[in-house]
Coordinates of C-alpha atoms in Angstrom, one line a residue:
X3 CA 32.3 206.4 104.1
X4 CA 34.8 203.4 104.8
X5 CA 35.1 200.1 105.1
X6 CA 36.6 199.3 108.6
X7 CA 39.2 195.9 110.0
X8 CA 38.5 194.3 113.2
X9 CA 41.2 192.4 114.7
X10 CA 40.7 191.9 118.8
X11 CA 37.1 192.7 118.7
X12 CA 36.5 190.1 121.4
X13 CA 38.5 192.1 124.4
X14 CA 38.3 194.5 126.9
X15 CA 38.7 197.6 124.6
X16 CA 38.1 196.0 120.9
X17 CA 34.7 195.0 121.8
X18 CA 33.5 198.6 122.8
X19 CA 35.8 199.2 119.8
X20 CA 33.7 197.7 117.6
X21 CA 30.9 199.1 119.3
X22 CA 32.2 202.4 117.9
X23 CA 32.4 202.3 114.5
X24 CA 29.0 200.0 114.2
X25 CA 27.6 203.4 114.8
X26 CA 30.2 205.5 113.5
X27 CA 28.3 207.5 110.4
X28 CA 32.3 207.1 108.7
X29 CA 31.9 203.8 107.7
X30 CA 29.2 201.9 106.5
X31 CA 31.0 198.2 107.0
X32 CA 32.2 197.3 109.9
X33 CA 34.6 193.4 109.0
X34 CA 35.3 191.7 112.1
X35 CA 38.5 188.6 111.7
X36 CA 37.8 186.8 115.2
X37 CA 39.1 183.3 116.9
X38 CA 35.3 183.3 118.3
X39 CA 31.3 184.9 118.1
X40 CA 31.6 188.5 118.2
X41 CA 27.7 187.0 120.5
X42 CA 26.0 190.5 119.3
X43 CA 24.9 191.0 115.6
X44 CA 24.6 194.5 113.3
X45 CA 23.3 195.5 109.9
X46 CA 26.4 197.2 109.1
X47 CA 29.1 194.1 110.6
X48 CA 30.4 190.9 108.7
X49 CA 32.5 188.3 111.8
X50 CA 34.1 185.6 110.2
X51 CA 35.6 183.0 112.9
X52 CA 39.5 182.2 111.7
X53 CA 42.6 180.8 112.6
X54 CA 45.4 183.5 112.3
X55 CA 47.5 181.4 112.0
X56 CA 46.7 180.1 108.2
X57 CA 46.3 184.5 105.9
X58 CA 45.6 182.3 103.3
X59 CA 42.3 181.3 104.5
X60 CA 41.2 184.4 105.7
X61 CA 43.7 187.4 103.4
X62 CA 40.9 188.2 100.7
X63 CA 38.5 189.3 103.1
X64 CA 40.5 192.0 104.2
X65 CA 38.7 194.7 101.6
X66 CA 38.4 198.1 103.6
X67 CA 40.4 201.4 104.3
X68 CA 40.8 201.4 108.0
X69 CA 42.4 198.3 109.9
X70 CA 42.0 198.7 113.6
X71 CA 44.0 196.2 115.7
X72 CA 43.4 195.5 119.2
X73 CA 44.7 192.4 119.2
X74 CA 47.0 191.1 122.6
X75 CA 46.6 188.8 125.6
X76 CA 48.9 188.3 128.8
X77 CA 51.2 185.4 129.7
X78 CA 49.1 183.8 132.5
X79 CA 46.7 183.9 129.9
X80 CA 47.7 182.6 127.1
X81 CA 50.3 179.8 128.9
X82 CA 53.7 180.3 127.8
X83 CA 55.8 182.9 126.1
X84 CA 55.6 181.2 122.7
X85 CA 51.8 181.4 123.0
X86 CA 51.4 184.9 123.6
X87 CA 54.8 186.2 120.9
X88 CA 52.0 183.8 118.7
X89 CA 48.7 186.5 119.4
X90 CA 50.8 189.5 120.3
X91 CA 52.9 189.3 117.0
X92 CA 53.2 186.7 115.0
X93 CA 48.9 186.9 114.5
X94 CA 49.1 190.3 114.4
X95 CA 51.9 190.4 112.2
X96 CA 49.9 187.9 109.9
X97 CA 47.1 190.6 109.6
X98 CA 49.3 193.6 109.2
X99 CA 51.1 191.9 106.6
X100 CA 48.4 191.4 104.7
X101 CA 46.2 194.3 104.8
X102 CA 48.8 196.3 104.0
X103 CA 49.1 193.9 100.6
X104 CA 45.5 194.1 100.1
X105 CA 45.6 197.9 99.5
X106 CA 44.6 198.5 102.7
X107 CA 45.8 202.3 103.2
X108 CA 45.8 203.4 107.2
X109 CA 46.7 200.9 110.5
X110 CA 45.6 202.2 114.1
X111 CA 47.4 199.8 116.5
X112 CA 47.1 199.1 120.4
X113 CA 50.7 199.6 121.4
X114 CA 52.5 199.7 124.9
X115 CA 54.2 202.9 126.5
X116 CA 57.5 201.0 126.1
X117 CA 57.1 199.5 123.5
X118 CA 60.9 199.1 122.0
X119 CA 62.9 195.6 120.2
X120 CA 65.5 196.8 121.9
X121 CA 64.1 196.2 125.0
X122 CA 65.8 193.1 128.1
X123 CA 62.6 192.2 128.8
X124 CA 59.9 190.6 127.1
X125 CA 56.6 192.2 126.9
X126 CA 58.0 195.7 126.0
X127 CA 60.4 193.4 123.5
X128 CA 57.6 191.7 121.6
X129 CA 55.5 195.4 121.4
X130 CA 58.3 197.1 120.2
X131 CA 59.3 194.9 117.6
X132 CA 55.7 194.5 116.5
X133 CA 55.1 198.2 116.1
X134 CA 58.7 198.0 113.8
X135 CA 57.1 196.3 111.5
X136 CA 53.5 197.9 111.5
X137 CA 56.3 201.1 110.2
X138 CA 57.2 199.2 107.3
X139 CA 54.0 198.2 105.6
X140 CA 53.8 201.7 103.9
X141 CA 50.6 202.6 104.8
X142 CA 49.6 205.8 104.5
X143 CA 49.0 206.4 107.8
X144 CA 50.1 204.7 111.2
X145 CA 49.2 205.8 114.5
X146 CA 50.0 203.9 117.1
X147 CA 48.4 204.0 121.0
X148 CA 50.6 204.2 124.4
X149 CA 47.7 203.8 127.0
X150 CA 48.7 203.1 130.1
X151 CA 47.0 201.1 131.8
X152 CA 43.9 199.4 130.8
X153 CA 42.0 198.4 133.7
X154 CA 37.6 196.2 132.8
X155 CA 35.7 194.4 132.4
X156 CA 37.5 191.0 131.0
X157 CA 36.8 186.9 131.1
X158 CA 39.8 186.1 132.8
X159 CA 40.7 187.1 136.2
X160 CA 43.9 189.3 136.5
X161 CA 44.0 189.8 140.2
X162 CA 48.3 192.0 139.0
X163 CA 45.7 194.3 137.5
X164 CA 42.9 194.8 139.7
X165 CA 45.5 195.7 142.7
X166 CA 48.0 198.2 139.9
X167 CA 44.8 199.6 139.8
X168 CA 43.5 200.4 143.5
X169 CA 47.2 201.9 144.1
X170 CA 47.2 203.8 141.5
X171 CA 44.1 205.5 140.9
X172 CA 44.5 207.2 144.1
X173 CA 48.3 208.4 143.2
X174 CA 47.3 209.5 139.7
X175 CA 44.5 212.1 140.7
X176 CA 46.4 213.7 142.7
X177 CA 50.6 213.7 141.4
X178 CA 50.6 215.6 138.2
X179 CA 53.9 213.8 138.6
X180 CA 52.1 210.2 137.9
X181 CA 50.0 211.5 135.3
X182 CA 51.5 209.2 132.6
X183 CA 50.2 206.1 134.7
X184 CA 46.7 207.1 134.5
X185 CA 44.6 203.7 134.4
X186 CA 41.9 204.6 131.0
X187 CA 38.9 201.9 130.4
X188 CA 38.7 199.7 127.5
X189 CA 35.4 201.7 126.8
X190 CA 37.6 204.5 126.6
X191 CA 40.3 203.3 124.7
X192 CA 38.1 202.3 121.9
X193 CA 36.0 205.1 122.0
X194 CA 38.9 207.7 121.6
X195 CA 40.5 205.2 118.8
X196 CA 37.4 205.8 117.2
X197 CA 37.1 209.4 117.6
X198 CA 40.5 209.3 116.4
X199 CA 39.2 207.8 113.1
X200 CA 36.8 209.3 112.1
X201 CA 39.1 212.7 112.3
X202 CA 43.0 211.9 111.5
X203 CA 43.6 213.4 108.1
X204 CA 47.4 213.2 108.5
X205 CA 49.7 210.6 106.4
X206 CA 53.2 208.9 108.4
X207 CA 53.9 207.2 111.7
X208 CA 51.9 209.1 114.6
X209 CA 52.9 208.2 118.4
X210 CA 49.5 208.7 121.0
X211 CA 50.4 209.2 124.9
X212 CA 48.0 208.8 127.3
X213 CA 47.1 212.4 127.8
X214 CA 46.4 212.3 123.4
X215 CA 44.0 209.1 123.5
X216 CA 42.3 211.2 126.3
X217 CA 42.0 214.6 124.5
X218 CA 40.3 212.3 121.0
X219 CA 37.3 211.0 123.6
X220 CA 34.3 211.8 122.5
X221 CA 32.8 214.6 124.0

């Protein structure tokens, strides 16, 4: 039995992922680092409230086997590009580098299908930066999950996301060419990540597309 470490556990993907790991027979403990309390308890759960910008105050808490990163925000929610970069790159990079230094061997990271560190566009560029950093830390295994639009109940209102879901859902169900853009719920993604980690035995860097993510959903 392993110990899992989760960041982003209060989010639309991170919360169901954390709950899945807590119920999994493969993990004896789930350590969550978060900026606010999860709001629930479990015998296997250790929830530490941290400032991700101060690694020296929490890096020794990273004692385990697998790191799961589902941390992320939007420019609207963060308030600026600089604030979004801090959450989507700096905070995650701090945890990923500290986890590697602490001997954690596997990383399961929620990325983006368009992630590219050389992109001219802000969001795919910062996601690409983080992907590249993750691959340079010496983990035995790095699994990058690249879903499409992630939908679910969020504390912040995202009208653009709801509109995209309304338009995409009927089209992707009818047109095979649009299947890679099929929306996925945070619950589906979280469960697929947890189920994948339970069975993952490969080393090296691997990227899972939307169809591969759906294939990892537990029955």
